[in-house]
Amino acid sequence: MVQNAFISVITQEEKEKNSGSVEFQVFHFSNKIRRLTSHLELHKRDFLSQRGLRKILGKRQRLLTYLSKKNKVSYKKLMDKLDIREPKTR
């Protein structure tokens, strides 16, 4: 697994200034998801990592739902920037 394979969309200054913002948290969870997904491609029977991946996916989904309700423009920009699909509506 290559650690530096993920290109940072957020600059270092933004990380230090806005590390608690919803956008930064979604970005951080997306990097974790990509890392865990590549790990699970190699280790298919790692069930604890699968559980962790599902938990992180749920957290990111809740944050994206919150962001879509609060700031639609920022939500759309973030979805395009991180190349995340729109969730299915019920």
Coordinates of N, CA, C and O in Angstrom, one line a residue:
M1 N 0.8 -1.2 0.0 CA 0.0 0.0 0.0 C 0.9 1.2 0.0 O 1.8 1.4 0.8
V2 N 0.6 2.2 -0.9 CA 1.4 3.4 -1.0 C 0.7 4.5 -0.2 O -0.5 4.8 -0.4
Q3 N 1.4 5.1 0.7 CA 0.9 6.1 1.6 C 0.6 7.4 0.8 O -0.3 8.1 1.1
N4 N 1.5 7.8 -0.1 CA 1.4 9.1 -0.8 C 0.6 9.1 -2.1 O 0.7 9.9 -2.9
A5 N -0.3 8.1 -2.2 CA -1.0 7.9 -3.5 C -2.2 8.9 -3.5 O -2.8 9.1 -4.6
F6 N -2.6 9.5 -2.4 CA -3.7 10.3 -2.4 C -3.3 11.8 -2.4 O -2.6 12.3 -1.6
I7 N -3.8 12.5 -3.5 CA -3.4 13.9 -3.7 C -4.3 14.8 -2.8 O -5.5 14.6 -2.7
S8 N -3.7 15.7 -2.0 CA -4.4 16.5 -1.1 C -5.1 17.6 -1.9 O -4.5 18.4 -2.7
V9 N -6.4 17.7 -1.7 CA -7.2 18.8 -2.4 C -7.1 20.0 -1.5 O -7.2 21.1 -2.0
I10 N -7.0 19.9 -0.2 CA -6.9 21.0 0.7 C -5.5 21.3 1.1 O -4.7 20.4 1.3
T11 N -5.1 22.6 1.0 CA -3.8 23.0 1.3 C -3.4 22.9 2.8 O -4.3 22.8 3.6
Q12 N -2.1 23.0 3.1 CA -1.7 22.8 4.5 C -2.2 24.0 5.3 O -2.6 23.8 6.5
E13 N -2.3 25.2 4.7 CA -2.8 26.3 5.5 C -4.3 26.1 5.9 O -4.7 26.4 7.0
E14 N -5.1 25.6 4.9 CA -6.5 25.3 5.2 C -6.6 24.3 6.3 O -7.5 24.3 7.1
K15 N -5.7 23.3 6.3 CA -5.8 22.2 7.3 C -5.6 22.8 8.7 O -6.3 22.4 9.6
E16 N -4.6 23.7 8.8 CA -4.3 24.3 10.1 C -5.5 25.2 10.6 O -5.8 25.3 11.7
K17 N -6.0 25.9 9.6 CA -7.0 27.0 10.0 C -8.4 26.4 10.2 O -9.1 26.7 11.1
N18 N -8.8 25.4 9.4 CA -10.1 24.9 9.4 C -10.2 23.4 9.7 O -11.0 22.7 9.0
S19 N -9.4 22.9 10.6 CA -9.3 21.4 10.8 C -10.6 20.8 11.4 O -10.9 19.6 11.3
G20 N -11.5 21.7 11.9 CA -12.7 21.2 12.5 C -13.9 21.4 11.6 O -15.0 21.0 11.9
S21 N -13.7 22.0 10.4 CA -14.9 22.3 9.6 C -15.4 21.0 9.0 O -14.8 20.0 8.9
V22 N -16.7 21.0 8.6 CA -17.3 19.9 8.0 C -16.6 19.4 6.7 O -16.4 18.2 6.5
E23 N -16.2 20.4 5.9 CA -15.5 20.1 4.6 C -14.2 19.3 4.9 O -13.9 18.3 4.2
F24 N -13.5 19.8 5.9 CA -12.2 19.1 6.2 C -12.5 17.7 6.7 O -11.7 16.8 6.4
Q25 N -13.5 17.5 7.6 CA -13.7 16.2 8.1 C -14.2 15.3 7.0 O -13.7 14.1 7.0
V26 N -15.0 15.7 6.1 CA -15.4 14.9 5.0 C -14.2 14.5 4.1 O -14.0 13.3 3.7
F27 N -13.3 15.5 3.9 CA -12.1 15.2 3.1 C -11.2 14.1 3.8 O -10.7 13.2 3.2
H28 N -11.1 14.3 5.1 CA -10.3 13.4 5.9 C -10.9 12.0 5.9 O -10.2 10.9 5.7
F29 N -12.2 11.9 6.1 CA -12.9 10.6 6.0 C -12.7 9.9 4.6 O -12.6 8.7 4.5
S30 N -12.8 10.8 3.6 CA -12.6 10.2 2.2 C -11.3 9.6 2.0 O -11.1 8.6 1.4
N31 N -10.2 10.3 2.5 CA -8.9 9.7 2.4 C -8.8 8.4 3.2 O -8.2 7.4 2.7
K32 N -9.4 8.3 4.4 CA -9.4 7.1 5.1 C -10.1 6.0 4.4 O -9.7 4.8 4.4
I33 N -11.3 6.3 3.8 CA -12.1 5.3 3.0 C -11.3 4.8 1.8 O -11.2 3.6 1.6
R34 N -10.6 5.7 1.1 CA -9.8 5.2 0.0 C -8.6 4.3 0.4 O -8.3 3.3 -0.2
R35 N -8.0 4.6 1.6 CA -6.9 3.8 2.1 C -7.4 2.4 2.6 O -6.8 1.4 2.3
L36 N -8.6 2.4 3.3 CA -9.1 1.2 3.7 C -9.6 0.3 2.6 O -9.5 -0.9 2.6
T37 N -10.2 0.9 1.5 CA -10.6 0.2 0.4 C -9.5 -0.5 -0.3 O -9.6 -1.7 -0.7
S38 N -8.4 0.2 -0.5 CA -7.2 -0.4 -1.1 C -6.6 -1.6 -0.2 O -6.2 -2.6 -0.7
H39 N -6.7 -1.4 1.1 CA -6.3 -2.4 2.0 C -7.2 -3.7 1.9 O -6.7 -4.8 1.8
L40 N -8.5 -3.4 1.8 CA -9.4 -4.6 1.7 C -9.4 -5.3 0.4 O -9.8 -6.4 0.3
E41 N -8.9 -4.7 -0.7 CA -8.7 -5.4 -1.9 C -7.6 -6.4 -1.8 O -7.7 -7.5 -2.4
L42 N -6.6 -6.2 -0.9 CA -5.5 -7.2 -0.7 C -5.9 -8.2 0.4 O -5.6 -9.3 0.3
H43 N -6.7 -7.7 1.4 CA -7.0 -8.6 2.5 C -8.5 -8.7 2.6 O -9.2 -8.0 3.4
K44 N -9.1 -9.6 1.8 CA -10.5 -9.7 1.7 C -11.2 -10.1 3.0 O -12.4 -9.8 3.2
R45 N -10.5 -10.9 3.8 CA -11.1 -11.5 5.0 C -10.8 -10.7 6.3 O -11.0 -11.2 7.4
D46 N -10.4 -9.4 6.2 CA -10.1 -8.6 7.3 C -11.5 -7.9 7.7 O -11.8 -6.8 7.3
F47 N -12.2 -8.7 8.6 CA -13.5 -8.2 8.9 C -13.5 -7.0 9.9 O -14.5 -6.2 9.8
L48 N -12.5 -6.9 10.7 CA -12.5 -5.7 11.5 C -12.3 -4.4 10.7 O -12.9 -3.4 11.0
S49 N -11.5 -4.5 9.7 CA -11.3 -3.3 8.8 C -12.6 -3.0 8.0 O -12.9 -1.9 7.7
Q50 N -13.3 -4.1 7.7 CA -14.6 -3.9 7.0 C -15.6 -3.1 7.9 O -16.3 -2.2 7.4
R51 N -15.6 -3.5 9.1 CA -16.5 -2.9 10.1 C -16.1 -1.4 10.3 O -16.9 -0.5 10.3
G52 N -14.8 -1.1 10.4 CA -14.3 0.2 10.5 C -14.7 1.0 9.3 O -15.0 2.2 9.4
L53 N -14.6 0.4 8.1 CA -14.9 1.1 6.9 C -16.4 1.5 6.9 O -16.8 2.6 6.5
R54 N -17.2 0.6 7.3 CA -18.7 0.9 7.3 C -19.0 2.0 8.3 O -19.8 2.9 8.1
K55 N -18.3 2.0 9.4 CA -18.5 3.1 10.4 C -18.1 4.5 9.9 O -18.8 5.5 10.0
I56 N -16.9 4.5 9.2 CA -16.4 5.7 8.6 C -17.4 6.2 7.5 O -17.7 7.4 7.3
L57 N -17.9 5.3 6.7 CA -18.8 5.6 5.6 C -20.1 6.3 6.2 O -20.6 7.2 5.7
G58 N -20.6 5.7 7.3 CA -21.8 6.3 8.0 C -21.5 7.7 8.5 O -22.3 8.6 8.4
K59 N -20.3 7.9 9.1 CA -20.0 9.2 9.6 C -19.9 10.2 8.5 O -20.4 11.3 8.6
R60 N -19.3 9.8 7.4 CA -19.1 10.7 6.3 C -20.5 11.0 5.7 O -20.8 12.2 5.3
Q61 N -21.4 10.0 5.6 CA -22.7 10.3 5.1 C -23.5 11.2 5.9 O -24.2 12.1 5.4
R62 N -23.4 11.1 7.3 CA -24.1 12.0 8.2 C -23.6 13.4 8.0 O -24.4 14.4 8.0
L63 N -22.3 13.6 7.9 CA -21.7 14.9 7.7 C -22.1 15.5 6.3 O -22.4 16.7 6.3
L64 N -22.2 14.7 5.3 CA -22.6 15.2 4.0 C -24.1 15.6 4.0 O -24.5 16.6 3.4
T65 N -24.9 14.9 4.7 CA -26.3 15.2 4.9 C -26.5 16.6 5.6 O -27.3 17.4 5.2
Y66 N -25.7 16.7 6.6 CA -25.7 18.0 7.4 C -25.3 19.1 6.5 O -25.9 20.2 6.5
L67 N -24.2 18.9 5.7 CA -23.7 20.0 4.9 C -24.7 20.3 3.8 O -24.9 21.5 3.4
S68 N -25.4 19.3 3.2 CA -26.3 19.6 2.1 C -27.5 20.4 2.7 O -28.1 21.2 1.9
K69 N -27.9 20.2 3.9 CA -29.0 21.0 4.5 C -28.5 22.4 4.8 O -29.3 23.4 4.6
K70 N -27.3 22.6 5.3 CA -26.8 23.9 5.7 C -26.3 24.8 4.5 O -26.6 26.0 4.5
N71 N -25.5 24.2 3.6 CA -24.9 25.0 2.6 C -24.8 24.2 1.3 O -23.9 23.4 1.1
K72 N -25.8 24.3 0.4 CA -25.9 23.5 -0.8 C -24.8 23.8 -1.8 O -24.3 22.8 -2.4
V73 N -24.3 25.0 -1.9 CA -23.2 25.3 -2.8 C -21.9 24.6 -2.4 O -21.2 24.0 -3.2
S74 N -21.6 24.7 -1.1 CA -20.4 24.1 -0.6 C -20.5 22.6 -0.7 O -19.5 21.9 -1.0
Y75 N -21.7 22.0 -0.5 CA -21.9 20.6 -0.7 C -21.6 20.2 -2.1 O -20.9 19.2 -2.3
K76 N -22.1 20.9 -3.1 CA -21.9 20.5 -4.5 C -20.4 20.6 -4.9 O -19.9 19.8 -5.6
K77 N -19.8 21.7 -4.4 CA -18.3 21.9 -4.7 C -17.5 20.7 -4.1 O -16.6 20.2 -4.8
L78 N -17.8 20.3 -2.9 CA -17.1 19.3 -2.2 C -17.3 17.9 -2.9 O -16.4 17.1 -3.1
M79 N -18.6 17.7 -3.3 CA -18.9 16.4 -4.0 C -18.1 16.3 -5.3 O -17.6 15.3 -5.7
D80 N -18.0 17.4 -6.1 CA -17.3 17.4 -7.3 C -15.8 17.3 -7.1 O -15.1 16.6 -7.8
K81 N -15.3 18.0 -6.1 CA -13.9 18.0 -5.8 C -13.4 16.6 -5.4 O -12.3 16.2 -5.8
L82 N -14.1 15.9 -4.5 CA -13.7 14.6 -4.0 C -14.2 13.5 -4.9 O -13.9 12.3 -4.6
D83 N -15.0 13.8 -5.9 CA -15.5 12.8 -6.8 C -16.3 11.7 -6.1 O -16.1 10.5 -6.2
I84 N -17.3 12.2 -5.3 CA -18.2 11.3 -4.5 C -19.5 11.3 -5.3 O -20.0 12.4 -5.7
R85 N -20.1 10.2 -5.3 CA -21.5 10.1 -6.0 C -22.5 10.6 -5.0 O -22.4 10.6 -3.8
E86 N -23.6 11.1 -5.7 CA -24.8 11.5 -4.9 C -25.4 10.3 -4.2 O -25.6 9.3 -4.9
P87 N -25.9 10.5 -3.0 CA -26.6 9.3 -2.3 C -27.9 9.1 -2.9 O -28.6 10.0 -3.5
K88 N -28.4 7.9 -2.9 CA -29.7 7.5 -3.4 C -30.7 8.1 -2.4 O -30.6 8.0 -1.2
T89 N -31.8 8.7 -2.9 CA -32.9 9.2 -2.0 C -33.9 8.2 -1.9 O -34.2 7.4 -2.8
R90 N -34.5 8.2 -0.7 CA -35.6 7.2 -0.4 C -36.9 7.7 -0.7 O -37.2 8.8 -0.7

